CSV table of C-alpha atoms in Angstrom, one decimal:
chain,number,residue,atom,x,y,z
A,75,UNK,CA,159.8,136.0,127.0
A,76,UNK,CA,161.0,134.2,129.7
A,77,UNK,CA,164.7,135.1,131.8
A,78,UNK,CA,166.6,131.9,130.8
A,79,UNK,CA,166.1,132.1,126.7
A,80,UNK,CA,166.5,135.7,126.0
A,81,UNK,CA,169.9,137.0,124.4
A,82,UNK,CA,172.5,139.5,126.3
A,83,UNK,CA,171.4,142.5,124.5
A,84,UNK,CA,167.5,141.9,125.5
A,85,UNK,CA,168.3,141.6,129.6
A,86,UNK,CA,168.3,144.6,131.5
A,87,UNK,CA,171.1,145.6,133.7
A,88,UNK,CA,169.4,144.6,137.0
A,89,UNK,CA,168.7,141.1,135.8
A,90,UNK,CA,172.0,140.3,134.9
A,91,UNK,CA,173.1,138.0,137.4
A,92,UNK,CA,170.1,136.3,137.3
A,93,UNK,CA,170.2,135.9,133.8
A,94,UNK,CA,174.2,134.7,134.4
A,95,UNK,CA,173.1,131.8,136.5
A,96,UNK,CA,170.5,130.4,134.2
A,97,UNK,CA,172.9,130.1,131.2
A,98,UNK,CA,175.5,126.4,131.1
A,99,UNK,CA,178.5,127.4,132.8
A,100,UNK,CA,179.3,123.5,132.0
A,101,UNK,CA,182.7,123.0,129.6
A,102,UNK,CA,180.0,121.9,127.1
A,103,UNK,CA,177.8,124.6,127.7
A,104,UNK,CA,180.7,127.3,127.7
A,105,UNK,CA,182.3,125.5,124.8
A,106,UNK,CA,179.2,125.5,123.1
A,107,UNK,CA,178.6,129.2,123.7
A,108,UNK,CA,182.0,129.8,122.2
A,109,UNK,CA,181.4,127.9,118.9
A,110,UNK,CA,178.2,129.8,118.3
A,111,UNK,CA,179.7,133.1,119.0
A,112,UNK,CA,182.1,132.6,117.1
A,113,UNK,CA,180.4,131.0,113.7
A,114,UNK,CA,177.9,134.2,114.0
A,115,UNK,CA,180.8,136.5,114.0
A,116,UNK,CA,182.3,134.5,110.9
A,117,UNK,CA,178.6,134.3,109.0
A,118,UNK,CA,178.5,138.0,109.5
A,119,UNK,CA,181.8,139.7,108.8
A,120,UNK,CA,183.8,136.4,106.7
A,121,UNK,CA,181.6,134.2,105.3
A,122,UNK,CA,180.0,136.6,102.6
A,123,UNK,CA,181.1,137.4,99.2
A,124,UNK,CA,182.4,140.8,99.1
A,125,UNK,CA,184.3,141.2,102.3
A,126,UNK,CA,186.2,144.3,103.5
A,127,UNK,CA,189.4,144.3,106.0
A,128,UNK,CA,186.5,144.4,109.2
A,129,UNK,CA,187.0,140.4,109.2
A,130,UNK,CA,190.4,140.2,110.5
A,131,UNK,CA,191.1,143.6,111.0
A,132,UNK,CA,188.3,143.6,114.1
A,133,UNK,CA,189.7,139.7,115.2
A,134,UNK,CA,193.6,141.8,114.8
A,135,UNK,CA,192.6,144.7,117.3
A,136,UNK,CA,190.9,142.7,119.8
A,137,UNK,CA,194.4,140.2,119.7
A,138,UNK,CA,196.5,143.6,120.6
A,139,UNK,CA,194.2,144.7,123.1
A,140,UNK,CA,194.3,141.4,124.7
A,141,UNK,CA,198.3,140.6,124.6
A,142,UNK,CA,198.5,144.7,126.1
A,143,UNK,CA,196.3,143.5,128.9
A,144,UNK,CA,198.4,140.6,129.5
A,145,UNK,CA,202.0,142.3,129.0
A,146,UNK,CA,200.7,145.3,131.5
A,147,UNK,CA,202.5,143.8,134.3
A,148,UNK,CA,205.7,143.9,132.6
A,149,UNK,CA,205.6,147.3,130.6
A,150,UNK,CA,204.3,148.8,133.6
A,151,UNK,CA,207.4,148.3,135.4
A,152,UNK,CA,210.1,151.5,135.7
A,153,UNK,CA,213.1,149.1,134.8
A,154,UNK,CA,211.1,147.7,131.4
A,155,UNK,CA,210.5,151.9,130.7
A,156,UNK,CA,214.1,152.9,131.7
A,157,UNK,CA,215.9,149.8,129.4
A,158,UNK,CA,215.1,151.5,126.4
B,264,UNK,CA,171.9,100.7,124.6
B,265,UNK,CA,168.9,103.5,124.7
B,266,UNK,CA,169.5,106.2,122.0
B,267,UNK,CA,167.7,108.9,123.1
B,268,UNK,CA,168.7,112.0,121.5
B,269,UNK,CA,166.0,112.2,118.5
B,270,UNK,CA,167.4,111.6,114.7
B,271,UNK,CA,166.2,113.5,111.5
B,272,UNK,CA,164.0,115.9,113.3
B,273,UNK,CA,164.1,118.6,111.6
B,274,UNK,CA,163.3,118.4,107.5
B,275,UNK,CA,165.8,117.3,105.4
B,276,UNK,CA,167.5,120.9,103.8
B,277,UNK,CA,167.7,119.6,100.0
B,278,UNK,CA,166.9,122.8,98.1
B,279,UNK,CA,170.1,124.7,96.9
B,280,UNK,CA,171.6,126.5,100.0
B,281,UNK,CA,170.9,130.0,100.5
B,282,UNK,CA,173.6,132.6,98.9
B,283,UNK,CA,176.3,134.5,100.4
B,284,UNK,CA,175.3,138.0,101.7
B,285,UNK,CA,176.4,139.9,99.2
B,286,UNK,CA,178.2,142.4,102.0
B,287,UNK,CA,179.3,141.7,105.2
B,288,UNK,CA,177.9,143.6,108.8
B,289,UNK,CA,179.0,147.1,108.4
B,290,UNK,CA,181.9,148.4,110.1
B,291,UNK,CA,183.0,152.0,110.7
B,292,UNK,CA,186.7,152.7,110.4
B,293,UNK,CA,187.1,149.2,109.8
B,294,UNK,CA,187.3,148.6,113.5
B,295,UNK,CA,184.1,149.5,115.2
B,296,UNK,CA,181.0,147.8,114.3
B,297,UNK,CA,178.1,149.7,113.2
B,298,UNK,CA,175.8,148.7,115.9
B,299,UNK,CA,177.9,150.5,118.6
B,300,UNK,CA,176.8,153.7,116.5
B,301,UNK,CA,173.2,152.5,116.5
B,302,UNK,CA,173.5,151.3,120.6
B,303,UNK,CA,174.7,154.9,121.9
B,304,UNK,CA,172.5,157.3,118.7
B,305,UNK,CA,169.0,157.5,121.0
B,306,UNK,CA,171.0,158.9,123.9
B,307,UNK,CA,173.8,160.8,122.6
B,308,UNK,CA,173.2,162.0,118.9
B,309,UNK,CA,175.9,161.2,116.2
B,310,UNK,CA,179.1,162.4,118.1
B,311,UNK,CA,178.9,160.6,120.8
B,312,UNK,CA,180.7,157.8,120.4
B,313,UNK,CA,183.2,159.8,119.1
B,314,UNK,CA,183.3,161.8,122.2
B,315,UNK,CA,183.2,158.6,124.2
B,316,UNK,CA,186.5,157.5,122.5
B,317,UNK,CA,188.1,160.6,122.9
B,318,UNK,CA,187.3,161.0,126.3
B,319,UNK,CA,188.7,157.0,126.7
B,320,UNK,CA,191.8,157.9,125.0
B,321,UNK,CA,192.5,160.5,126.8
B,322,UNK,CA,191.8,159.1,130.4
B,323,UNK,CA,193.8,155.9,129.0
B,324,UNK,CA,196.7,158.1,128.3
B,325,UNK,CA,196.6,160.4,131.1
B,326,UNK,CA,196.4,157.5,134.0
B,327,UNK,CA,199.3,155.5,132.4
B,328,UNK,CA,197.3,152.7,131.5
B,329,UNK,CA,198.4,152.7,128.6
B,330,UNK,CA,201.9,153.6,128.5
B,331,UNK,CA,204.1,155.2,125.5
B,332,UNK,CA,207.1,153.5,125.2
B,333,UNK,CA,209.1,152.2,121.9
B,334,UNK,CA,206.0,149.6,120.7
B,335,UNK,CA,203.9,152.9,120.3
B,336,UNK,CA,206.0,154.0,117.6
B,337,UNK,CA,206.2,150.9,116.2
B,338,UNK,CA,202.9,150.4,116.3
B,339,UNK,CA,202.1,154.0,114.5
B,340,UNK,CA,204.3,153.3,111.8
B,341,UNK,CA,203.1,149.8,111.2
B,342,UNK,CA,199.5,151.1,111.8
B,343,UNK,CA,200.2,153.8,109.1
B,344,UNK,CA,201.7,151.9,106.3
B,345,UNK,CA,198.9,149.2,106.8
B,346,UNK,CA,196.3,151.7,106.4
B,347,UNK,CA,198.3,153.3,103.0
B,348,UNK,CA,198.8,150.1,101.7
B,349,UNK,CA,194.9,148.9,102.0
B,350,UNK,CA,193.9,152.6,100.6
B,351,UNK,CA,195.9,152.1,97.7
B,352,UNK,CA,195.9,148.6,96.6
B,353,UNK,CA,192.3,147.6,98.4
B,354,UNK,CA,190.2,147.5,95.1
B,355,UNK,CA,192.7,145.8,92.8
B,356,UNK,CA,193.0,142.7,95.4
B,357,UNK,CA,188.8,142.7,95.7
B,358,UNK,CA,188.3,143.0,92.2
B,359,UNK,CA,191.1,139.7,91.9
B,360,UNK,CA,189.6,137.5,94.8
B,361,UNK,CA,186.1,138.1,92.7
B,362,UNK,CA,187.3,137.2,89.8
B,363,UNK,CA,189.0,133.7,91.2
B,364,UNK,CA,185.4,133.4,92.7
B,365,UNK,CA,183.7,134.0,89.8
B,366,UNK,CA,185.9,131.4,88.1
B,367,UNK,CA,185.2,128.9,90.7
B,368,UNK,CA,181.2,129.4,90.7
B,369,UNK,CA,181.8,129.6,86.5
B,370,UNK,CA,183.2,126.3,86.6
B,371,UNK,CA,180.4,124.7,89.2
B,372,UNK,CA,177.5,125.9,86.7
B,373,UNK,CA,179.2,124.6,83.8
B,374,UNK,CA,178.9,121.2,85.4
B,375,UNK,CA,175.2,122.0,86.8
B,376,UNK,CA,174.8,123.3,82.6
B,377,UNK,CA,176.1,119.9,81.6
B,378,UNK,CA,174.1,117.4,84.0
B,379,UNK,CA,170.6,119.7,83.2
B,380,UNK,CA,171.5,119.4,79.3
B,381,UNK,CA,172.4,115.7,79.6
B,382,UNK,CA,169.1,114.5,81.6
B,383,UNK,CA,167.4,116.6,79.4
B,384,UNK,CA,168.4,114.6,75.9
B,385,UNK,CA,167.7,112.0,78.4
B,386,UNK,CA,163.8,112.8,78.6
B,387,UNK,CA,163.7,113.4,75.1
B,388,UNK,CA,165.0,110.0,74.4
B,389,UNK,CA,162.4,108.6,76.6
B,390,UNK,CA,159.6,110.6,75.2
B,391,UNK,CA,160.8,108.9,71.8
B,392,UNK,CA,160.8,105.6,73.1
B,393,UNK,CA,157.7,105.9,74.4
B,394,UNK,CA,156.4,107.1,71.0
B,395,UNK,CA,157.7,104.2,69.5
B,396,UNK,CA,156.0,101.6,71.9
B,397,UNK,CA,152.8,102.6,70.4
B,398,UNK,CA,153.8,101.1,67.3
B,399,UNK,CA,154.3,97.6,68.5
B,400,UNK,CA,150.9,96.6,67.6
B,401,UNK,CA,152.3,97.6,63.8
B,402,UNK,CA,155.3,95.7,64.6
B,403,UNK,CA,153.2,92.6,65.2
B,404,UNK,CA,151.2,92.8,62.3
B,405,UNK,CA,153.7,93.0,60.1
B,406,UNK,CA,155.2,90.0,61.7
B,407,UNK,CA,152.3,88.1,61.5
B,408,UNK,CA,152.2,88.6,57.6
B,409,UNK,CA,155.6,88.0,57.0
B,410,UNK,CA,155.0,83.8,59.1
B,411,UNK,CA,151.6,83.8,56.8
B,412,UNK,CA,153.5,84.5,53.5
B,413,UNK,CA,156.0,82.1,54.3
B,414,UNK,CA,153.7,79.3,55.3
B,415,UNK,CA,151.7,80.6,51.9
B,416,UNK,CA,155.1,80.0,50.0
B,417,UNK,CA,155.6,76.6,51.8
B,418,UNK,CA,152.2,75.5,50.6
B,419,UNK,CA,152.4,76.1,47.1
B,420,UNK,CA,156.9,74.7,47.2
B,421,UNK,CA,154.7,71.8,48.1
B,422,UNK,CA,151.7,71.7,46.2
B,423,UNK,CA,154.4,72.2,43.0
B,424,UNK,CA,156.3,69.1,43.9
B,425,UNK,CA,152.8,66.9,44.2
B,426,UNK,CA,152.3,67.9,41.3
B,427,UNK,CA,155.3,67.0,39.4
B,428,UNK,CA,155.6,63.9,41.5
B,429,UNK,CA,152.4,62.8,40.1
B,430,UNK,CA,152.9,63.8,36.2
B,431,UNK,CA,156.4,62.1,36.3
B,432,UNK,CA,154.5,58.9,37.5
B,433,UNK,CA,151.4,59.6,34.5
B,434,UNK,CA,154.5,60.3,31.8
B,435,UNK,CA,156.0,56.9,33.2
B,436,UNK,CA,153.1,55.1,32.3
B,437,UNK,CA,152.6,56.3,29.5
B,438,UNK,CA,155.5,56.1,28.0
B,439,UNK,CA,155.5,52.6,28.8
B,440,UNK,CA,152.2,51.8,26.8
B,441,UNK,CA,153.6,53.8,23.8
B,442,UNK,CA,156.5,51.8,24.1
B,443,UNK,CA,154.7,48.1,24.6
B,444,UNK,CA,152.6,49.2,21.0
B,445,UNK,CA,155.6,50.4,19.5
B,446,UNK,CA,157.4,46.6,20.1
B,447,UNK,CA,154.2,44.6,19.2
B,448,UNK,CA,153.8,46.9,16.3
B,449,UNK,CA,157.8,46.4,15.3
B,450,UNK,CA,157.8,42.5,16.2
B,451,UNK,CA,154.6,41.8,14.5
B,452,UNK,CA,156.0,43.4,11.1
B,453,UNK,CA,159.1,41.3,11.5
B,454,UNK,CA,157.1,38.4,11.9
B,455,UNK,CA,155.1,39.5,9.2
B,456,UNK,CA,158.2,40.1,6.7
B,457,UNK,CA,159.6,36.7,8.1
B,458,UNK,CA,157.0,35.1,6.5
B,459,UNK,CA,156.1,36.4,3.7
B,460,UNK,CA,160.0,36.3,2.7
B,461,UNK,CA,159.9,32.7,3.7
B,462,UNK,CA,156.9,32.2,1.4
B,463,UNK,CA,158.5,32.9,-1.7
B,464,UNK,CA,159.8,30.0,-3.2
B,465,UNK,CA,162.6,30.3,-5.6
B,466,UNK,CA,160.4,29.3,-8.8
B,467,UNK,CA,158.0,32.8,-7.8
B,468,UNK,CA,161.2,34.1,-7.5
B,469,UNK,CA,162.5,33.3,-10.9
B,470,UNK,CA,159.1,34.4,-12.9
B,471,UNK,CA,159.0,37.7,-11.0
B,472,UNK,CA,162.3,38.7,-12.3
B,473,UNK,CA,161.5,37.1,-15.5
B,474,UNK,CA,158.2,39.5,-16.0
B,475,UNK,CA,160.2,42.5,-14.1
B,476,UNK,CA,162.4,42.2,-17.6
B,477,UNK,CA,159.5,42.1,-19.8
B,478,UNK,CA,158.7,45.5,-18.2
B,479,UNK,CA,161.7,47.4,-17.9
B,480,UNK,CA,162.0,46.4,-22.1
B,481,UNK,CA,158.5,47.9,-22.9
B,482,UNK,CA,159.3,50.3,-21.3
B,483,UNK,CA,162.6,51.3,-22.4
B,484,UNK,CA,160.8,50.8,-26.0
B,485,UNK,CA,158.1,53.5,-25.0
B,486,UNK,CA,160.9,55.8,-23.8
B,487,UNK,CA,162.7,55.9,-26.9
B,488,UNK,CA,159.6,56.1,-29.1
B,489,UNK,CA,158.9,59.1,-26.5
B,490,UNK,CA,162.9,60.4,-27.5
């Protein structure tokens, strides 16, 4: 179909920023995006009746990953490594 | 004000809601979606995302991005006793959060149970009192007979008292002929003994006793001869 209503996973590499400047970068567009996003991740891996630890344990990792990426600075540096 | 955002658009979602899925998206390793497998199978087989984290892990590790310091060991021994724990007590704590759900949903369809069973004795009640309209032409007849017995009743209560009103009245005359007959009859014998007393003078008087002697003396004389 046409560029502006296909998902991510259906546009090709080369389209990308094209694809990027047709979506709502506006706060209710983004905050919009957000709240979809996230209530498909919850239909899929929370909202059903036998879950498994892939819920949180998925919404866990991506937390670490993310305070690592923002604590790099710090542990990076040779005086935080030498301190301990 | 203009409202122009459309209202009730789509139908009206009554029906019960859909179920849960009975099992969430499938996750290998309990980290990594299933659809990363599926997203790197056509070009690289089945090891390839393996190979691909590998080859991250060690390229992470090798450039110092991610650096070993006291949190890794930390993290390792948390990261172990997390996975233990989950390995050992993950059934007993599914097969408890299903039953506290099964308790929950055992509770809703006891109410649903209820409501059904109640508005069904509900139609049955209305089925019987529809059932019983159809008699009311009985109950109308019957009604009707009961007003035409009583007026019947009334009728003769009053045909009864006519009836003795009138004999009383007959009785009272004639009872007052039988006694007007009886007093003439009674008064004219008075008059009649009045008289005839009053006609005997005392000289009839004394030769009627005279011959009622002769009499009683013959016949005492025939009774002794009879003796």
């Amino acid at each position: 179909g046409p560029l502006s209503e296909r998902r991510l996973m259906d546009v090709r590499l080369g389209e990308l920023p094209t694809w990027l400047a047709t979506r709502d970068i506006s706060p209710q567009g983004l905050l919009g995006g957000v709240q979809k996003a996230w209530s498909s991740y919850h239909d899929k891996y929370i909202n059903v009746r036998r879950g498994g630890p892939a819920g949180i344990s998925m919404l866990l990792a991506g937390y670490c990953l993310l305070s690592y990426g923002w604590n790099y600075q710090h542990i990076s540096k040779i005086s935080f490594l030498l301190s301990l | 004000i203009l409202h122009s955002r459309p209202l009730h658009t789509t139908q009206q979602c009554l029906a019960p809601l859909p179920p849960l899925p009975e099992k969430g998206g499938e996750v290998r390793h309990g980290l990594i979606p299933e659809e990363f497998f599926q997203f790197l199978y056509p070009k690289t087989g089945v090891t390839g995302p393996y190979m691909l984290g590998t080859g991250l892990l060690l390229y992470l590790l090798s450039k110092e991005i991610y650096v070993v310091n006291h949190e890794t060991v930390a993290g390792a021994c948390i990261l172990s006793i997390i996975i233990y724990g989950i390995k050992k007590y993950g059934a007993d704590v599914a097969a408890f959060a299903d039953r506290l759900n099964e308790e929950k949903i055992a509770k809703v369809a006891a109410v649903k149970n209820e409501a059904i069973k109640d508005l069904e004795t509900a139609i049955e009640e209305e089925k019987k009192e529809q059932w019983r309209v159809e008699g009311r032409s009985y109950l109308f007849d019957a009604k009707r007979n009961n007003i035409a017995m009583l007026l019947e009743a009334n009728y003769r209560e009053r045909l009864l008292m006519v009836y003795n009103e009138v004999k009383k009245r007959l009785d009272y005359q004639v009872a007052m002929q039988n006694l007007k007959r009886q007093k003439e009859q009674d008064h004219m014998i008075q008059w009649v003994e009045k008289n005839v007393v009053q006609s005997i003078t005392p000289q009839q008087q004394k030769e009627s006793i005279a011959k009622c002697i002769l009499d009683l003396k013959a016949l005492s004389k025939s009774a002794q001869a009879a003796v």
